[in-house]
CSV table of C-alpha atoms and ligand atoms in Angstrom, one decimal:
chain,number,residue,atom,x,y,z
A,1,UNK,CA,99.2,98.2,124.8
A,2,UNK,CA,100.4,99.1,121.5
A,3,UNK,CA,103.5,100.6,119.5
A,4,UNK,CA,101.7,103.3,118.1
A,5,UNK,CA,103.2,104.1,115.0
A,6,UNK,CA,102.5,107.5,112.4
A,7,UNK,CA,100.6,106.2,109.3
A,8,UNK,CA,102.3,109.4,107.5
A,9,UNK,CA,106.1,108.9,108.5
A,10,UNK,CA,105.8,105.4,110.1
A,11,UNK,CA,107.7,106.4,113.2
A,12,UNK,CA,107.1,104.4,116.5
A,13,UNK,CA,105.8,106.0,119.7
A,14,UNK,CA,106.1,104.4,123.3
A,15,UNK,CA,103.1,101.5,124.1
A,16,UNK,CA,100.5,103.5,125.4
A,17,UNK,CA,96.7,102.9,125.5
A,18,UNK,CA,95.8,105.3,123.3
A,19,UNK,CA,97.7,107.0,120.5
A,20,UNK,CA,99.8,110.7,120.6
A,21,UNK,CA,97.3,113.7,120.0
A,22,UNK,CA,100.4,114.8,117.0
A,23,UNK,CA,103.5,113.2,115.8
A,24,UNK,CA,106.4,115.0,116.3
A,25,UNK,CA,107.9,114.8,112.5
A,26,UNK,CA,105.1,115.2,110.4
A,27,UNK,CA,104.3,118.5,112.3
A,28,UNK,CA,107.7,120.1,111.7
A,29,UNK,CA,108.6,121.8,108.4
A,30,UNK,CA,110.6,119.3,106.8
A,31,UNK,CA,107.4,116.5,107.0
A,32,UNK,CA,103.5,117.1,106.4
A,33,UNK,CA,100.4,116.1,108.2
A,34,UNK,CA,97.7,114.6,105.7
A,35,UNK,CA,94.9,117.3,105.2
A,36,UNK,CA,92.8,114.5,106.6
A,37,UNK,CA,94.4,114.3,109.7
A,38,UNK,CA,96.6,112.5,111.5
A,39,UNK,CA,96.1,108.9,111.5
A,40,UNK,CA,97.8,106.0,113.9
A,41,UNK,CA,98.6,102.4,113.2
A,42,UNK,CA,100.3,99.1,114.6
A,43,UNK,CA,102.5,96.7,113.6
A,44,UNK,CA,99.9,94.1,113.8
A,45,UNK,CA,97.1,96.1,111.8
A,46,UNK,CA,100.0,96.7,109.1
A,47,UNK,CA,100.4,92.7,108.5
A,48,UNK,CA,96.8,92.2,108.4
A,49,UNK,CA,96.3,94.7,105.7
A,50,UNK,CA,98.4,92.7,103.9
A,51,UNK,CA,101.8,94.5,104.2
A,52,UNK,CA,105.0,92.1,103.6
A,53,UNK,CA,108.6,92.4,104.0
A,54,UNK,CA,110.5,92.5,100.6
A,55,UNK,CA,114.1,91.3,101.0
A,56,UNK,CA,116.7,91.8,97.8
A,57,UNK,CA,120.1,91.6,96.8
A,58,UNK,CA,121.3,94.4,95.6
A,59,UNK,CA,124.9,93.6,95.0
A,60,UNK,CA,126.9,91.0,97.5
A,61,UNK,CA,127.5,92.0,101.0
A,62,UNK,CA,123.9,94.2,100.8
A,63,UNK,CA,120.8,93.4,101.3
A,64,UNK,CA,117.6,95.3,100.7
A,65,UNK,CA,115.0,94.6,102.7
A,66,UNK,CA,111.3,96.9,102.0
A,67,UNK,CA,107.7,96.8,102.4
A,68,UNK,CA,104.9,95.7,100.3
A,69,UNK,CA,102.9,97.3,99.4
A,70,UNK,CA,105.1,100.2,100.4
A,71,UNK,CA,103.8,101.9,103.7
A,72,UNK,CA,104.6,105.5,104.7
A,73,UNK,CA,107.1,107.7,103.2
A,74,UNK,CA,108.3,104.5,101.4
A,75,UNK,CA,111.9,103.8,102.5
A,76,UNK,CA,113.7,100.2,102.6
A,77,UNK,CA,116.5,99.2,105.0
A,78,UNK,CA,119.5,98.1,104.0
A,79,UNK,CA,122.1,95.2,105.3
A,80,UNK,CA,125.7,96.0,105.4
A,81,UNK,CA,127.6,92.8,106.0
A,82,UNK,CA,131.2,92.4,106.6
A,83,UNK,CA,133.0,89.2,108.3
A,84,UNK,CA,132.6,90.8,112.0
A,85,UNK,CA,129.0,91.8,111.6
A,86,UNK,CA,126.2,93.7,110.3
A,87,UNK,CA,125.0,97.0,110.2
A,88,UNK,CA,121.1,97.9,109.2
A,89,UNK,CA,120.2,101.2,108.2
A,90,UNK,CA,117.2,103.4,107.1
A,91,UNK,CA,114.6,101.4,108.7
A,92,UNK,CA,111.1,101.3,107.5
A,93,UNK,CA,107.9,101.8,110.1
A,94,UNK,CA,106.7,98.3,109.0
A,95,UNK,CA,108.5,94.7,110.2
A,96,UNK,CA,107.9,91.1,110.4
A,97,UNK,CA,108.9,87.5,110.9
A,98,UNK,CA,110.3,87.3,106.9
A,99,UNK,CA,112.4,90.4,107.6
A,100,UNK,CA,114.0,89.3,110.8
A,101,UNK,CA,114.5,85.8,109.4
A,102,UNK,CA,116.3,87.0,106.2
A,103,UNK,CA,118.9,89.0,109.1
A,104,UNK,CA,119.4,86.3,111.3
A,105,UNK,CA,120.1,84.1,107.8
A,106,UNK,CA,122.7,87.1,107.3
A,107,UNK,CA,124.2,87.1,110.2
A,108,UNK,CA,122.5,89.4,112.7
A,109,UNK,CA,123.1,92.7,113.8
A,110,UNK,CA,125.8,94.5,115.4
A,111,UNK,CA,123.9,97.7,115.1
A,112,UNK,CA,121.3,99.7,113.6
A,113,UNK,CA,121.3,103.4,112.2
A,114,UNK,CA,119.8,105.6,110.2
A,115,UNK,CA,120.2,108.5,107.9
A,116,UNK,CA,118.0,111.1,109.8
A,117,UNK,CA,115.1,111.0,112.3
A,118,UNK,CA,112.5,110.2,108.9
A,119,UNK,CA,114.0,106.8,108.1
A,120,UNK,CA,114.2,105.4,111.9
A,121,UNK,CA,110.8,103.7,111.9
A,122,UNK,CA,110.9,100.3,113.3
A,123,UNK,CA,114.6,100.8,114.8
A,124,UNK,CA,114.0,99.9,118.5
A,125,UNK,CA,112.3,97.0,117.3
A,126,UNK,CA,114.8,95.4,115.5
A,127,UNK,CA,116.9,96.4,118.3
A,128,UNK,CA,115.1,94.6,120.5
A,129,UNK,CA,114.9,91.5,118.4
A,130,UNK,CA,118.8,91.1,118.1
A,131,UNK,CA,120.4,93.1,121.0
A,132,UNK,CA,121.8,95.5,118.7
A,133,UNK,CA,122.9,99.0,119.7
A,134,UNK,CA,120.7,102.4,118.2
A,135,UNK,CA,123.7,104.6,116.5
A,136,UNK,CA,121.8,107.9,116.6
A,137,UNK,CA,123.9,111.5,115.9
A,138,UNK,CA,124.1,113.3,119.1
A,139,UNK,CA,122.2,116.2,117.1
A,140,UNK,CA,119.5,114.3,116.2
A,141,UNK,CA,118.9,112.1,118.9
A,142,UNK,CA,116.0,113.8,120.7
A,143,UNK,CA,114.0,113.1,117.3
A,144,UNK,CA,113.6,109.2,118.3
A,145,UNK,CA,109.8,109.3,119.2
A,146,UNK,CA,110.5,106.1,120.7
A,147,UNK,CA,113.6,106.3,123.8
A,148,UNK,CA,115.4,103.6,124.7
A,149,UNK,CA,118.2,102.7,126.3
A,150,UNK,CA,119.8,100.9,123.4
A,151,UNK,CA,120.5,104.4,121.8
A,152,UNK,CA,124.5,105.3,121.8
A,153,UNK,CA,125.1,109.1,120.3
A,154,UNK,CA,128.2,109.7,118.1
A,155,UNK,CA,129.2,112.7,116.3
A,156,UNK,CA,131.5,113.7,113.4
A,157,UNK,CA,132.9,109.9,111.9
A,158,UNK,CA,132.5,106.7,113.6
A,159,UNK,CA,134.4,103.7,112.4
A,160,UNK,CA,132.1,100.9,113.2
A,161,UNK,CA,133.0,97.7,111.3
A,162,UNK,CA,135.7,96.8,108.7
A,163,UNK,CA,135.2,99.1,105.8
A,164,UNK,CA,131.8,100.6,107.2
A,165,UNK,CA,132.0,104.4,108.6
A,166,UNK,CA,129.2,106.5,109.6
A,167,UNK,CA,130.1,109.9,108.7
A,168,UNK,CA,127.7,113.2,109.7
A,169,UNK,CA,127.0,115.4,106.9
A,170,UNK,CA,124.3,117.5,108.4
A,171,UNK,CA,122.2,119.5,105.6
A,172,UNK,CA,118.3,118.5,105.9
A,173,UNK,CA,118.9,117.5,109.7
A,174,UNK,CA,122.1,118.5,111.7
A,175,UNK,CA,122.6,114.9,112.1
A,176,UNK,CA,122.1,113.7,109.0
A,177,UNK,CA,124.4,111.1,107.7
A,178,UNK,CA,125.9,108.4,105.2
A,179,UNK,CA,127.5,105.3,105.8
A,180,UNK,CA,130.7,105.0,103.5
A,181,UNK,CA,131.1,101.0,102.7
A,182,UNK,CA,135.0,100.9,101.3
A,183,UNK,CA,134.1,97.5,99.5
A,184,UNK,CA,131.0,98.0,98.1
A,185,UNK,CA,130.9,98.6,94.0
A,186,UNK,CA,133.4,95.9,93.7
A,187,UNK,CA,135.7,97.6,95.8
A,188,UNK,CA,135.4,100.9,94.1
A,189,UNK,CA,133.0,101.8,97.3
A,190,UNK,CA,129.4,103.3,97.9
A,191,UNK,CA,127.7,105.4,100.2
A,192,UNK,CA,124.1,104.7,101.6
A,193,UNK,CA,123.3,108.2,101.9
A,194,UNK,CA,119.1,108.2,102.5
A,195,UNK,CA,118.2,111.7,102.1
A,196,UNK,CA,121.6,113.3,103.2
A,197,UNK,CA,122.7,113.3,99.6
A,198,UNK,CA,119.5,112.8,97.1
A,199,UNK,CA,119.7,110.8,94.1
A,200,UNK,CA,117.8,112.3,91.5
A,201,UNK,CA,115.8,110.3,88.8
A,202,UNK,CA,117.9,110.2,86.0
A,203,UNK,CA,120.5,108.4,88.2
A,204,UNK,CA,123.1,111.2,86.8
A,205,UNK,CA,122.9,113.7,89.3
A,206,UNK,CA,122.1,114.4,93.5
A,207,UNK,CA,120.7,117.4,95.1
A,208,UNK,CA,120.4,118.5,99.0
A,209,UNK,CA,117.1,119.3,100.7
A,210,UNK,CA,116.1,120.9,103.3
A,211,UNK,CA,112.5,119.2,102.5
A,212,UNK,CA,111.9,117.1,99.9
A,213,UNK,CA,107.9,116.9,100.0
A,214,UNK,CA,108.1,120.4,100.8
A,215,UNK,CA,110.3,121.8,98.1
A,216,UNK,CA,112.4,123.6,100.8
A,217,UNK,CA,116.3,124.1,99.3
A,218,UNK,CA,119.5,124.4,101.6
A,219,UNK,CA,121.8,127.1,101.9
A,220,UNK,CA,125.3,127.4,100.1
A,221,UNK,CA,127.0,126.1,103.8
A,222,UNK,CA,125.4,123.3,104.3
A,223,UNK,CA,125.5,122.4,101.0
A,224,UNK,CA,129.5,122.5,101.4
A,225,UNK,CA,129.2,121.3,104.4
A,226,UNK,CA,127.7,118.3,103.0
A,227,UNK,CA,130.3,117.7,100.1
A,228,UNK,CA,132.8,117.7,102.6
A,229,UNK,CA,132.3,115.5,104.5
A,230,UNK,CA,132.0,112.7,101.8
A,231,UNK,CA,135.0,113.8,99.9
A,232,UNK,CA,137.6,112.3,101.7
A,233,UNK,CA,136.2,109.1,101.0
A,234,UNK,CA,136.3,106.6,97.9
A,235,UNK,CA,133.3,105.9,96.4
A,236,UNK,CA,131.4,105.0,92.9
A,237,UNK,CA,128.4,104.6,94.0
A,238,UNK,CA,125.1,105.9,96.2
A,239,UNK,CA,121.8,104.6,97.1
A,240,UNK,CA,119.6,106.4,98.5
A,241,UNK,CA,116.5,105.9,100.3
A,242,UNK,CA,114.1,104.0,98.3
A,243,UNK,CA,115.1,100.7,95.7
A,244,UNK,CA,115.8,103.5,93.1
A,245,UNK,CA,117.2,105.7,91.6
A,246,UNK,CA,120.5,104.4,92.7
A,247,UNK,CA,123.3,106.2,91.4
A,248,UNK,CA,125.1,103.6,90.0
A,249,UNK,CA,128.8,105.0,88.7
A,250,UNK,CA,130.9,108.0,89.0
A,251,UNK,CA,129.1,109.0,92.2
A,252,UNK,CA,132.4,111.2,93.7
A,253,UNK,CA,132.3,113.1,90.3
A,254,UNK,CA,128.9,113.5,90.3
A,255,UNK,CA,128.5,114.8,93.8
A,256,UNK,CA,130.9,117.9,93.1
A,257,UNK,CA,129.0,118.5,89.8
A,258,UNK,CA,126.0,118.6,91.3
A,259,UNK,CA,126.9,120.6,94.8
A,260,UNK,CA,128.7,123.1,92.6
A,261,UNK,CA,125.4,123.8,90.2
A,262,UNK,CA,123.0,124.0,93.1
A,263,UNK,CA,125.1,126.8,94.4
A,264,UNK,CA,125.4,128.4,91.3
A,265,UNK,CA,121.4,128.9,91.4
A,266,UNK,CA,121.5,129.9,95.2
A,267,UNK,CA,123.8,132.6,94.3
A,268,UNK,CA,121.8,133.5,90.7
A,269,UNK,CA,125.1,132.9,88.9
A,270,UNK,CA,123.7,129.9,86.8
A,271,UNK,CA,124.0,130.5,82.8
A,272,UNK,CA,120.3,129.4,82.1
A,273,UNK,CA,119.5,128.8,78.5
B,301,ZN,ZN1,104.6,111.2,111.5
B,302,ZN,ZN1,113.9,113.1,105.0
């Protein structure tokens, strides 16, 4: 029996003969179901189509690894490493040999995470393929459409590995989160922030969503909510879910600027021109 998997979000749902009547996260508000339906796929049905891992180096100590062509909503994982393991995060719905080879070349896991409940994917598989623990927010938890006992919940900050901290920002889930890597950007530090914080295309500013493909905004607490949770960290740079934009210097800066002009609009306070 098959790991069903969403063809809209590429999500996994438990092996089962025969795929769920609706997936879970495309029907709520934040997600969409295709006008055509929804449609199921597998892991195996993926490769044959012709889908491929893509592994990059974005800067040392991280690794991207993607799918092509891309497959879903379009997200690729990345690789923390640090001398007493690895953490990935953001995991697309689409794996294989090539992706799992690059890791164990890296190191392995310690753990896999995610952002929020969009970007877990394949996460129980690549669990299962290294013995690594599922980090999931307690908030969010019951959005894994596929249990297993591998999950631990954490709330607030976790320190997890030298220099690597999950922190929860909440905002477009309650759970959402960032990991804050202290020696990434030579040092100057990074956050891998999915959709928690949302680097925009010009790579000069972020915004928050509620929904991205819906156009949904959040409100002014979150939104604080959001910036302060990151702020007692050091950080230059962010990437967000996809290969780009990444937002490449000034990030701390750049987060304030931003979080301070969305709620200028919210409030109706923003000098247009
Ligand atoms: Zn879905
Ligand atoms: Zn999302």
């Amino acid at each position: 029996m098959p790991v069903w998997i969403c063809a809209a979000c590429g999500n996994h749902y438990p092996e089962a003969a025969s795929p769920p009547a609706v997936c879970v996260i495309c029907s709520d508000e934040r997600q969409w179901v295709p006008p055509t339906g929804q449609r199921w796929t597998t892991i195996a049905e993926l490769g044959a189509a012709g889908h491929r891992a893509e592994v990059r180096e974005l800067e040392p100590g991280l690794l991207g690894i993607g799918t092509e062509p891309p497959f879903a909503i379009g997200q690729r994982a990345l690789l923390v490493r640090t001398a007493e393991g690895n953490l990935l995060w953001d995991l697309p719905g689409f794996v294989d040999e090539r992706a799992f080879q690059a890791v164990r070349d890296a190191g392995g896991l310690r753990a896999v995470s995610a952002s929020h409940p969009h970007f877990y994917g394949a996460i129980v598989e690549w669990s299962h393929a290294f013995d690594a623990e599922i980090l999931l927010p307690g908030a969010d938890a019951a959005w894994l459409t596929r249990p297993d006992p591998a999950v631990r919940t954490w709330s607030g900050s976790l320190p997890l590995l030298p220099g690597v901290t999950l922190v929860q920002c909440g905002g477009h889930f309650a759970g959402s989160a960032v990991v804050h890597w202290a020696d990434g950007a030579g040092g100057a530090g990074v956050l891998l922030s999915g959709d928690t914080i949302f680097v925009t295309p010009g790579e000069d500013r972020v915004t928050f969503v509620r929904s991205a493909p819906n156009r949904l905004p959040l409100p002014e607490r979150a939104v604080r909510g959001v910036v302060e949770a990151v702020r007692p960290y050091r950080f230059d740079r962010i990437y967000g879910g996809w290969w780009g934009p990444v937002l490449r210097s000034d990030a701390h800066r750049v987060v304030e600027r931003s979080a301070e002009r969305y709620v200028q609009w919210l409030r109706g306070e923003a000098p247009a021109d």
